PDB file of C-alpha atoms in Angstrom:
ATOM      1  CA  UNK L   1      -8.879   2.043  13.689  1.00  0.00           C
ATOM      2  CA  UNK L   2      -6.804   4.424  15.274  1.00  0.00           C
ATOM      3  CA  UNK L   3      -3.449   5.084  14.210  1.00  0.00           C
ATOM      4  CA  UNK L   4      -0.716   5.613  16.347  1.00  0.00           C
ATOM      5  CA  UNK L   5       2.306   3.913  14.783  1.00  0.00           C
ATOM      6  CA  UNK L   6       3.322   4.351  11.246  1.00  0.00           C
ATOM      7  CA  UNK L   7       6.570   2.424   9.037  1.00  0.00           C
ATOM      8  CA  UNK L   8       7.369   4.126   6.109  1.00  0.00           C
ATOM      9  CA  UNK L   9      10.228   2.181   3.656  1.00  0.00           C
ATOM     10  CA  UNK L  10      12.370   4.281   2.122  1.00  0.00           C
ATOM     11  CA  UNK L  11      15.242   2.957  -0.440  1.00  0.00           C
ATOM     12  CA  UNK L  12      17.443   6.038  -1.576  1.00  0.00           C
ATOM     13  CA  UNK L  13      15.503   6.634  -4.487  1.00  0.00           C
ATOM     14  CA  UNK L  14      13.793   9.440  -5.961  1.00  0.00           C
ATOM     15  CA  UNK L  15      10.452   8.287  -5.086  1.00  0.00           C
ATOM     16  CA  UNK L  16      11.235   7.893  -1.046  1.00  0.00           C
ATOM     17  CA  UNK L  17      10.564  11.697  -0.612  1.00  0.00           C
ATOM     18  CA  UNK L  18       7.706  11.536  -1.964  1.00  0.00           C
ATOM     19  CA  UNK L  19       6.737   8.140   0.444  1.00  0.00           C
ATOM     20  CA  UNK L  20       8.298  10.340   3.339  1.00  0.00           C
ATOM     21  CA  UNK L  21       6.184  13.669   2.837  1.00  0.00           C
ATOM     22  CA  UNK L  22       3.229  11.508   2.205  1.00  0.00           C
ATOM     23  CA  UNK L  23       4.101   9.599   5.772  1.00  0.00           C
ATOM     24  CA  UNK L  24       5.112  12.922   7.352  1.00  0.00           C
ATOM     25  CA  UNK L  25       1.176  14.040   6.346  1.00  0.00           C
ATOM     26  CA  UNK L  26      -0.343  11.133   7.939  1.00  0.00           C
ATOM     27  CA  UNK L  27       1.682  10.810  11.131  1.00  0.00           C
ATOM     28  CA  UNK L  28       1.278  14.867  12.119  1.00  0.00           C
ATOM     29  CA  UNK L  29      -2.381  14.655  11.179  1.00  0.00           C
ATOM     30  CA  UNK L  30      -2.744  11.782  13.482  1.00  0.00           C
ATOM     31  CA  UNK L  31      -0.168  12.273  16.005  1.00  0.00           C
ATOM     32  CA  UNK L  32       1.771   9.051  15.526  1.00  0.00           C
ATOM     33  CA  UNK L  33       5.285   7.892  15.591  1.00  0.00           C
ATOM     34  CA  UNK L  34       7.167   7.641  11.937  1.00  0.00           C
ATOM     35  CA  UNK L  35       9.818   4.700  11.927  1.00  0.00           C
ATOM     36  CA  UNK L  36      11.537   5.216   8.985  1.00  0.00           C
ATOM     37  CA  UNK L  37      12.638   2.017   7.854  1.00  0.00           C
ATOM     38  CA  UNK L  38      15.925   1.613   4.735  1.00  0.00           C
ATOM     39  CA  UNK L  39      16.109  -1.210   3.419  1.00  0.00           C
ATOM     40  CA  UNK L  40      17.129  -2.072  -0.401  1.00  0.00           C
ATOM     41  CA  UNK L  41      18.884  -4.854  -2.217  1.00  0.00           C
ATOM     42  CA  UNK L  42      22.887  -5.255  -2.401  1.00  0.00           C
ATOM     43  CA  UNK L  43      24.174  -5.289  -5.671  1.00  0.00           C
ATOM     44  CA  UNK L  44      27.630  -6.308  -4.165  1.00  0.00           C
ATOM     45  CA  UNK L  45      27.913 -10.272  -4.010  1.00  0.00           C
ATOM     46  CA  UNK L  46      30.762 -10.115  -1.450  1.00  0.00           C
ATOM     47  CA  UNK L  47      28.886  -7.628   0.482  1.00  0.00           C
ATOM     48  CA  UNK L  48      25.865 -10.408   0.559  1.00  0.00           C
ATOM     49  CA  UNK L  49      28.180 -13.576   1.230  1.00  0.00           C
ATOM     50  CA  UNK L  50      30.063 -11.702   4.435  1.00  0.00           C
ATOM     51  CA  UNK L  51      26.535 -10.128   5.110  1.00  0.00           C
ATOM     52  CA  UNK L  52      27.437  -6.999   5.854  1.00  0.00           C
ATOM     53  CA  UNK L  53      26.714  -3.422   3.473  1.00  0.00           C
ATOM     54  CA  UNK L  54      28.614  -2.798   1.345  1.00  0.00           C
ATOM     55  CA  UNK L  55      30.692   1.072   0.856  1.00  0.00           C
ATOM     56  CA  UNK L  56      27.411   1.770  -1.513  1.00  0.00           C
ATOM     57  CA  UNK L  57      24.969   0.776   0.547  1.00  0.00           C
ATOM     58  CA  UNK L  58      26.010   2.596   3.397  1.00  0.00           C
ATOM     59  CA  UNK L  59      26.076   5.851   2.090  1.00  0.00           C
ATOM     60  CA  UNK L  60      22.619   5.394   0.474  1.00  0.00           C
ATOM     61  CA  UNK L  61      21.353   4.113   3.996  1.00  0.00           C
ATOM     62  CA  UNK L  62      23.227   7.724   5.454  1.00  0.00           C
ATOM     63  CA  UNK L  63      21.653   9.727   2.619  1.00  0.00           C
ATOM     64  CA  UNK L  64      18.151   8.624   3.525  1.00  0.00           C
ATOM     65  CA  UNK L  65      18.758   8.763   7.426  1.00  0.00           C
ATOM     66  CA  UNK L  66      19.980  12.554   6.599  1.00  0.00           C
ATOM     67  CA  UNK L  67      16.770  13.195   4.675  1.00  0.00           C
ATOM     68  CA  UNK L  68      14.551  11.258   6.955  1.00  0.00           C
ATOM     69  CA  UNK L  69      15.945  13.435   9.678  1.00  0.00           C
ATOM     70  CA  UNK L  70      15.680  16.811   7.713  1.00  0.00           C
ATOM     71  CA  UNK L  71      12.077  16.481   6.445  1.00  0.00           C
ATOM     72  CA  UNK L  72      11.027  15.150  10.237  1.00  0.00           C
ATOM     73  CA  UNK L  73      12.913  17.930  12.522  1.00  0.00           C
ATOM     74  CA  UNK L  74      10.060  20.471  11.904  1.00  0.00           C
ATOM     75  CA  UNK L  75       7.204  17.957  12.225  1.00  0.00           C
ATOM     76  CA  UNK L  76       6.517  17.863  15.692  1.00  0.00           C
ATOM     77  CA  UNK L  77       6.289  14.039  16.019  1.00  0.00           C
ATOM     78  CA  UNK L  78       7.981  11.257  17.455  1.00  0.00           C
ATOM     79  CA  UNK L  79      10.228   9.395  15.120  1.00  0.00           C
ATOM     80  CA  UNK L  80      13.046   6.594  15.077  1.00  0.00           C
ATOM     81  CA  UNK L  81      15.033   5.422  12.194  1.00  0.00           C
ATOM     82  CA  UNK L  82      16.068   1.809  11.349  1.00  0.00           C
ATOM     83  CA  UNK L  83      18.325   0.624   8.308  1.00  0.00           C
ATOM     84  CA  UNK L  84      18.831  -3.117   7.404  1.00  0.00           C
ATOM     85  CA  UNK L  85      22.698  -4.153   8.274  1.00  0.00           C
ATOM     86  CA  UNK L  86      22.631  -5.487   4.876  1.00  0.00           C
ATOM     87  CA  UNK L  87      20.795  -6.132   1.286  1.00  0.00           C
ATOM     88  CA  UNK L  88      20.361  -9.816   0.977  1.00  0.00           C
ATOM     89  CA  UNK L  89      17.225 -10.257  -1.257  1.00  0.00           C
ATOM     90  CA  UNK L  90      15.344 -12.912   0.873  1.00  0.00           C
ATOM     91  CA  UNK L  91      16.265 -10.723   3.615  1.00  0.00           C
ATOM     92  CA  UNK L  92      14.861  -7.643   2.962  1.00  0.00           C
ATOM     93  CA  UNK L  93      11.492  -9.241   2.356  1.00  0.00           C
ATOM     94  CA  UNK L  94      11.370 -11.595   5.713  1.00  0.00           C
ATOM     95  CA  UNK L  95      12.733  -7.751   7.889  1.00  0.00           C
ATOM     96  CA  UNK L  96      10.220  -5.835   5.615  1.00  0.00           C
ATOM     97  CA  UNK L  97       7.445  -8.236   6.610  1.00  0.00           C
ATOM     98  CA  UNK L  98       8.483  -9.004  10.020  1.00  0.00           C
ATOM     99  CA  UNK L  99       8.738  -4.861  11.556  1.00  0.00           C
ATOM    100  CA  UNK L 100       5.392  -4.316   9.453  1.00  0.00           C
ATOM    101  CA  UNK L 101       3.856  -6.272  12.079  1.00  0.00           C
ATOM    102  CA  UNK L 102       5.159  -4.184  14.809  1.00  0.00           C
ATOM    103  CA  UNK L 103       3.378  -0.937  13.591  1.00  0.00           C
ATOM    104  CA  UNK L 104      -0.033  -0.563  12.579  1.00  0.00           C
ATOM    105  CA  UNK L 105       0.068   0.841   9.512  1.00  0.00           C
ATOM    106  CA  UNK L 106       2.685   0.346   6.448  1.00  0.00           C
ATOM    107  CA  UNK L 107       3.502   3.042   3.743  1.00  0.00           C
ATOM    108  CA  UNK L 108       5.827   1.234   0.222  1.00  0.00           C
ATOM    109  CA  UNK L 109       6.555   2.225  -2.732  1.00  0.00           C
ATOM    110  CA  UNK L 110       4.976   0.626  -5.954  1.00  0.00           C
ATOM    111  CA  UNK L 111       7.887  -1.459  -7.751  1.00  0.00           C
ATOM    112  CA  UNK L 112       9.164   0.114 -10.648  1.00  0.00           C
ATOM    113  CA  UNK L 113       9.295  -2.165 -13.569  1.00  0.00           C
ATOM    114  CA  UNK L 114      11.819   0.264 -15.733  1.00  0.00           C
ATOM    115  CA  UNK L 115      14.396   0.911 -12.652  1.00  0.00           C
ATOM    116  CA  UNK L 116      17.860   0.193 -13.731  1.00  0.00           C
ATOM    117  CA  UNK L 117      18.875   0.159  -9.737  1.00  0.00           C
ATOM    118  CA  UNK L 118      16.434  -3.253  -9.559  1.00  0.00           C
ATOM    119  CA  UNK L 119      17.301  -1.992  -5.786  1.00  0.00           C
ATOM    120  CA  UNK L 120      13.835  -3.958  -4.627  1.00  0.00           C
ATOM    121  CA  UNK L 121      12.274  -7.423  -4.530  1.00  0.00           C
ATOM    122  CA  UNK L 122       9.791  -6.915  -7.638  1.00  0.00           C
ATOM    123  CA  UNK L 123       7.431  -9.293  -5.046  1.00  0.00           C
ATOM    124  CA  UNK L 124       8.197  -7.014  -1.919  1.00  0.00           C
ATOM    125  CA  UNK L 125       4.921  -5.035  -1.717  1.00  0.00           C
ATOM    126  CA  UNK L 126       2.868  -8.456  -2.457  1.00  0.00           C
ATOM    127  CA  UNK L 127       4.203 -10.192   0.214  1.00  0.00           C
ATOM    128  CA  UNK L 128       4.268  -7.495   3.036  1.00  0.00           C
ATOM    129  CA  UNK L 129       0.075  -7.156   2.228  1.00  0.00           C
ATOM    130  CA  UNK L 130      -0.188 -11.141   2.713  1.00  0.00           C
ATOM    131  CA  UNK L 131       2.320 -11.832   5.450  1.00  0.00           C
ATOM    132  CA  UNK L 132       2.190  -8.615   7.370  1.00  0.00           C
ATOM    133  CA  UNK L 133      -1.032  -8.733   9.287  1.00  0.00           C
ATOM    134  CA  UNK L 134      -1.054  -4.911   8.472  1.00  0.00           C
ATOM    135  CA  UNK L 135      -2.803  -2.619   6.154  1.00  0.00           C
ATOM    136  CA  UNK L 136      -0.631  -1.003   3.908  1.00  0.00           C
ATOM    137  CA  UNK L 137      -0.558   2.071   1.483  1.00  0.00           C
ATOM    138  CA  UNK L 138       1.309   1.547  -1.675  1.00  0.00           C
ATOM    139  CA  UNK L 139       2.530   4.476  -3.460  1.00  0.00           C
ATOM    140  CA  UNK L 140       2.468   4.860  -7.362  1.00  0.00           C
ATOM    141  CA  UNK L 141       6.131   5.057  -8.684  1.00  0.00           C
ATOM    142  CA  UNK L 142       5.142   8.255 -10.628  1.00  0.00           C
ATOM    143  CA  UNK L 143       3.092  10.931  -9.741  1.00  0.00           C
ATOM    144  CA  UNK L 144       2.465  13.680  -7.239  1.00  0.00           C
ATOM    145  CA  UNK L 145      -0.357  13.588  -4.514  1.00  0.00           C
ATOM    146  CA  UNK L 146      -1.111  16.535  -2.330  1.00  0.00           C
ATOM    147  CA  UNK L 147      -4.088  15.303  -1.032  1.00  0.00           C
ATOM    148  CA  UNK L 148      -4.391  11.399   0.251  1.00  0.00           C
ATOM    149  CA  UNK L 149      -8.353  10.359   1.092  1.00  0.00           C
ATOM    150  CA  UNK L 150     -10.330  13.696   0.600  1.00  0.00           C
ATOM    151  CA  UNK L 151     -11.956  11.831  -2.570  1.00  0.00           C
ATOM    152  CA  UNK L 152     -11.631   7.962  -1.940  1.00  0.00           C
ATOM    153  CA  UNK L 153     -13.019   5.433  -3.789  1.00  0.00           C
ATOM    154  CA  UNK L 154     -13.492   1.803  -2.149  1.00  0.00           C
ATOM    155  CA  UNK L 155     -13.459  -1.324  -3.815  1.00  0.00           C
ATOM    156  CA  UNK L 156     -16.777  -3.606  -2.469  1.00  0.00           C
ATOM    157  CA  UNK L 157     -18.097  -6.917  -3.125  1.00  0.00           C
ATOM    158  CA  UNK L 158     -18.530  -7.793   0.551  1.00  0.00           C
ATOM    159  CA  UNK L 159     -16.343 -10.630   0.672  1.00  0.00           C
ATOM    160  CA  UNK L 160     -13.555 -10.842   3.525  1.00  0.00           C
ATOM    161  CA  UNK L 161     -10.696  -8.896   2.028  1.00  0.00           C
ATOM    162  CA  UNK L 162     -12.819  -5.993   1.471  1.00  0.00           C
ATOM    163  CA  UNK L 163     -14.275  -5.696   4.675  1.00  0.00           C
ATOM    164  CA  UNK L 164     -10.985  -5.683   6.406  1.00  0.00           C
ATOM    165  CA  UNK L 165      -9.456  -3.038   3.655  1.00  0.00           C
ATOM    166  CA  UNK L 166     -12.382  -0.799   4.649  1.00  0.00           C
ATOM    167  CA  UNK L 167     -12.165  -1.284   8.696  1.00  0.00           C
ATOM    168  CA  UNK L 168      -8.410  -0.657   8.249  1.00  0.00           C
ATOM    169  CA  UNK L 169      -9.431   2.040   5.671  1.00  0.00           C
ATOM    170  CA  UNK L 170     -11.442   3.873   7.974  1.00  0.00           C
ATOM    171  CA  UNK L 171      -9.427   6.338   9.340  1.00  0.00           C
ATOM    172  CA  UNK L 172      -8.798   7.926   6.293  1.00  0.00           C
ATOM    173  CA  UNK L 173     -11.987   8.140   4.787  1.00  0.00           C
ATOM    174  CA  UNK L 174     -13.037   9.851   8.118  1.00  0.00           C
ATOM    175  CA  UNK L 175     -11.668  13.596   6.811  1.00  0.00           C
ATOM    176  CA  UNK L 176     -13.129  12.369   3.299  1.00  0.00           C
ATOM    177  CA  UNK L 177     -15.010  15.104   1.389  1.00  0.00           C
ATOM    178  CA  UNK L 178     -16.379  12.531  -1.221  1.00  0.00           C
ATOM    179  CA  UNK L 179     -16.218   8.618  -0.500  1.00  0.00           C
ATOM    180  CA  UNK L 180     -17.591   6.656  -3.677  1.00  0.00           C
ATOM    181  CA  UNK L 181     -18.056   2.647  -2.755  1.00  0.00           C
ATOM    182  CA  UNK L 182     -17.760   0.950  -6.174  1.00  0.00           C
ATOM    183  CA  UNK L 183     -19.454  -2.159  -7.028  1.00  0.00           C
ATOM    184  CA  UNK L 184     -19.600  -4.323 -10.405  1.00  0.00           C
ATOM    185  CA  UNK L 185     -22.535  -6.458 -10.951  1.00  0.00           C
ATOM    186  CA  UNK L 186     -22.794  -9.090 -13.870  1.00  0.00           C
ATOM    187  CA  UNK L 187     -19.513 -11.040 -14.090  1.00  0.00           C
ATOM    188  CA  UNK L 188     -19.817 -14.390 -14.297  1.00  0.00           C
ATOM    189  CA  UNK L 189     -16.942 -15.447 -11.725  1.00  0.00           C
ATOM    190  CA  UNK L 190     -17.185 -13.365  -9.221  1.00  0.00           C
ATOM    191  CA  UNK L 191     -20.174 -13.025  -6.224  1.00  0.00           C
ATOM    192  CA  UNK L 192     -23.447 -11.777  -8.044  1.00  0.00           C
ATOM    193  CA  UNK L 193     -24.337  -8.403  -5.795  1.00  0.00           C
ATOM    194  CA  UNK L 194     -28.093  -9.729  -6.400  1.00  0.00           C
ATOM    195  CA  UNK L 195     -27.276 -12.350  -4.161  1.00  0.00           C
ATOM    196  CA  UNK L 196     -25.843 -10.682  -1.400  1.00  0.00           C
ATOM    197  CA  UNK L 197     -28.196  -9.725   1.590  1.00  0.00           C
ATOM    198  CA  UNK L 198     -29.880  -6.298   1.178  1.00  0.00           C
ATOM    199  CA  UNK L 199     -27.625  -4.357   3.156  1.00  0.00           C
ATOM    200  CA  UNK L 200     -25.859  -0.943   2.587  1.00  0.00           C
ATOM    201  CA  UNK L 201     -22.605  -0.561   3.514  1.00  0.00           C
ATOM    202  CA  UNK L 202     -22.657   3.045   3.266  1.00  0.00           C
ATOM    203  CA  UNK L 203     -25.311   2.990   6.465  1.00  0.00           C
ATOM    204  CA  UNK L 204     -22.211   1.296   8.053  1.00  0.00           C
ATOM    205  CA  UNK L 205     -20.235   4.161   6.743  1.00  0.00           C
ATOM    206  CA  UNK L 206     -22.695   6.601   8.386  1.00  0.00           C
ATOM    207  CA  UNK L 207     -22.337   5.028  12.071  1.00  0.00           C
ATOM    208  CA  UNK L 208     -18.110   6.547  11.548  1.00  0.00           C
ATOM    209  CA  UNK L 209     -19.438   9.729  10.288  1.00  0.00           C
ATOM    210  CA  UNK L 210     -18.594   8.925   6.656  1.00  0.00           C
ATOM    211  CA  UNK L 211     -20.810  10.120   3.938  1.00  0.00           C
ATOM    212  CA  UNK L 212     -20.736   7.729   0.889  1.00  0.00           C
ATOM    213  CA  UNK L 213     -22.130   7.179  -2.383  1.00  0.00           C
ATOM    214  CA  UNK L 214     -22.576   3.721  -4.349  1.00  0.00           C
ATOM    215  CA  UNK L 215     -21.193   3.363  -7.892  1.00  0.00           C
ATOM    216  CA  UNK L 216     -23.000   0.082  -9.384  1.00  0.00           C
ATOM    217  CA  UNK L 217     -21.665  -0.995 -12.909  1.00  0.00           C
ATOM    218  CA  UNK L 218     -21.894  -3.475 -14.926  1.00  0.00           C
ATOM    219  CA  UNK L 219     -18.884  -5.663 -15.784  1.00  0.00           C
ATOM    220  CA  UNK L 220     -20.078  -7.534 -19.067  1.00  0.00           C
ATOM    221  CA  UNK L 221     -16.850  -8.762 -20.522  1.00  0.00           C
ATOM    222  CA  UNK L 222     -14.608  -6.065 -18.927  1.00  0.00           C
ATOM    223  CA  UNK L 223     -11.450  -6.046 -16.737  1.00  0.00           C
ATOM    224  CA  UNK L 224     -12.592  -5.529 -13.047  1.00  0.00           C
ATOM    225  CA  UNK L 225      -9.082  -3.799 -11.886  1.00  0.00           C
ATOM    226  CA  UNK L 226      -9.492  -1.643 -15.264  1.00  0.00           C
ATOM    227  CA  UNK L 227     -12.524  -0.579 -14.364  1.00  0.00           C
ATOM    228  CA  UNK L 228     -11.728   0.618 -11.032  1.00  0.00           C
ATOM    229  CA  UNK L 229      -8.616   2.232 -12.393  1.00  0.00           C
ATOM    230  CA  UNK L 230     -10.763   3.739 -14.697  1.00  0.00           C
ATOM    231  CA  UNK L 231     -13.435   4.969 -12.375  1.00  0.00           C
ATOM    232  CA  UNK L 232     -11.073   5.830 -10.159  1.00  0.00           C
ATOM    233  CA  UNK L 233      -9.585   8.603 -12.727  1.00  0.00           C
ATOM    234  CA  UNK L 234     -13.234   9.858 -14.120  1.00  0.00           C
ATOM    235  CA  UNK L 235     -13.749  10.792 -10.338  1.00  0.00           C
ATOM    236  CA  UNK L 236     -10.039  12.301  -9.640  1.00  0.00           C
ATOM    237  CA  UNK L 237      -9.767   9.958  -7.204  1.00  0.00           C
ATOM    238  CA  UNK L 238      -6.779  10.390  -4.534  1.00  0.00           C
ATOM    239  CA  UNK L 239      -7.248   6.711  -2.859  1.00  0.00           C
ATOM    240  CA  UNK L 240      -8.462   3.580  -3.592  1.00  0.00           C
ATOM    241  CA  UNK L 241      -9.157   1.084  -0.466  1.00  0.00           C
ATOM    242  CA  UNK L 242      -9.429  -2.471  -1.565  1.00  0.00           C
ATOM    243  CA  UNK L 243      -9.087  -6.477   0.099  1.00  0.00           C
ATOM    244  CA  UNK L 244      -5.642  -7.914  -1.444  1.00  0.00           C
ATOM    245  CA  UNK L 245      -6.165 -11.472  -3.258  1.00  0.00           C
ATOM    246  CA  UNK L 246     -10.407 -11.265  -2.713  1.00  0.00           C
ATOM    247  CA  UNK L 247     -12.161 -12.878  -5.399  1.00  0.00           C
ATOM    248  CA  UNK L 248     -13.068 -10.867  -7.873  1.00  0.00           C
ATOM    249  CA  UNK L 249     -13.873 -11.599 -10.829  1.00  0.00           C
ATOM    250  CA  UNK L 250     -10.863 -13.826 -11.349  1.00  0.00           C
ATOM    251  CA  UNK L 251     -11.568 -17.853 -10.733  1.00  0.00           C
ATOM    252  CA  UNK L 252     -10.501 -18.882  -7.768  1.00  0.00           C
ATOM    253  CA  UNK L 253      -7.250 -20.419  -9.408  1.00  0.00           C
ATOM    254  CA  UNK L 254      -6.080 -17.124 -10.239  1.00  0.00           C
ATOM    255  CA  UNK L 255      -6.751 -15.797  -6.839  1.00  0.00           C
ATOM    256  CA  UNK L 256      -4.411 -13.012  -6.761  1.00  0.00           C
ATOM    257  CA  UNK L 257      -4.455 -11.607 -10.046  1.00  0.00           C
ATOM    258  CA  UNK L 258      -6.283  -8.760  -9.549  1.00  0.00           C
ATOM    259  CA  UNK L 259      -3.544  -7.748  -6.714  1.00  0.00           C
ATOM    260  CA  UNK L 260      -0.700  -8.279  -8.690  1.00  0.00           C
ATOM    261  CA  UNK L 261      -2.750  -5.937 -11.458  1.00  0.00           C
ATOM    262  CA  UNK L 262      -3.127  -3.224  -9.617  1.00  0.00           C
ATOM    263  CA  UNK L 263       0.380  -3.358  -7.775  1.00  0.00           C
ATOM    264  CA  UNK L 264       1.640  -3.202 -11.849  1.00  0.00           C
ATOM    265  CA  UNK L 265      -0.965  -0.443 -12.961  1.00  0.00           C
ATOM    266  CA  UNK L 266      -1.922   1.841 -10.240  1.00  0.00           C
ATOM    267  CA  UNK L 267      -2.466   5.556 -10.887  1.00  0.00           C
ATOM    268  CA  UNK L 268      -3.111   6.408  -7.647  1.00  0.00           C
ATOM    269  CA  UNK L 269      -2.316   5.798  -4.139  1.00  0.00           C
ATOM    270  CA  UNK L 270      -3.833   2.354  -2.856  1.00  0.00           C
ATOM    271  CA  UNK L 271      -4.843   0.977   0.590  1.00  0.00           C
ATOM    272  CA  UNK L 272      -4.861  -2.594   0.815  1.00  0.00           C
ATOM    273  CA  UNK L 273      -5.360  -5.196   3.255  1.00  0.00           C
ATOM    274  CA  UNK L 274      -5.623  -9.064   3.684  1.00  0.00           C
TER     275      UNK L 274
END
């Protein structure tokens, strides 16, 4: 999939540098256009009623815009910069989900369960993955990552979700040094990989020029999303691609839960797609 048009949200907070220089990276590397999108929630209820920003809002919306300007000047790409008129909580979901679709490729921010700001949806990131049509990149809440793909780890158990994480995946794991496709055998819920047809995916991998590796473990009565986490940190791991809401080893009425795990417990930056 080639790139050419990338949306990174920023809110005011600490963490949107750390979004931007991660969607600066990606957009120089590829030669794309960087919207930089603010959007947050208003705490004012006036503000909300009359639909219009409050004084507070504003001037976080012309703090980022100054940043978002500063950190681009020296980039050498082509950018554009869009703020939300106002913070209405419905709102900035449907506008988050709606200009995802006009890019091709999203950059959030993982939710932040501790923030005393609550200045985002808590289901924001969710619902851009399922409504967006888009793949997105969500960005731990804590941490610093210099490096985004050179040792990727992708989720696998060949079901839908997966396959269109890795398709949308593949530009990244195309300057991979190290690409490890994981795969869990033995849970009792989820597809048995004896079952599935005796192909490789990493011989897929090698028509793109990726070189890959395959992890197989062994679930037994372990947590599927721990064990990728877990993996995932043995290995140093600086992405993890992975389907949003595939069935896993969750029953299909909890289809979901290993999403919403991940989006509460991720230790590194993750690529997902629906």
């Amino acid at each position: 999939m080639a790139v050419k048009d990338i949306l990174v949200h920023l809110d005011g907070s600490e963490r949107s540098r750390t979004r931007l220089e991660i969607a600066i990276r990606l957009a120089v590397r590829h030669q794309a256009r960087l919207t930089g999108m603010f959007a947050r929630v208003e705490h004012s209820s006036p503000s909300v009623v009359a639909r219009k920003a409050s004084e507070w809002l504003q001037r976080m919306a012309d703090e980022a815009e100054a940043q978002f300007n500063t950190l681009t000047g020296t980039a050498g790409i082509e950018v554009r910069w869009r703020a939300l008129p106002f913070g209405e909580y419905n709102y900035v979901i449907r506008e988050m989900i709606i200009s995802a679709r006009y890019c091709d490729f999203v950059i959030l921010g993982q939710t932040d369960p501790d923030d005393p700001d609550d200045n985002l949806p808590e289901e924001l990131p969710e619902q851009v993955v399922l409504h967006s049509g888009r793949p997105v990149l969500m960005i731990p809440y804590v941490g610093a990552f210099p490096t985004l793909g050179q040792n990727a780890i992708v989720a696998w158990n060949a079901e839908r979700e997966a396959v269109r994480a890795l398709n949308d995946g593949l530009f990244l794991l195309a300057d991979a040094a190290k690409v490890t496709v994981f795969t869990i055998t033995g849970s009792g819920n989820s597809p048995n990989m004896d079952d599935v047809p005796k192909l490789d995916i990493t011989d897929h991998l090698t028509c793109h020029g990726i070189k890959a590796s395959v992890d197989h473990i062994s679930l037994g009565d372990g947590n599927y999303m721990d064990l990728i986490l877990s993996r995932a940190a043995d290995i140093s791991a600086d992405l993890l691609v992975m389907g949003a809401h595939g069935h896993y080893e969750f029953p299909y009425l909890y289809r979901g839960a290993g999403t919403r795990y991940i989006l509460r417990h991720m230790t590194l930056p993750v690529l997902m797609s629906h």
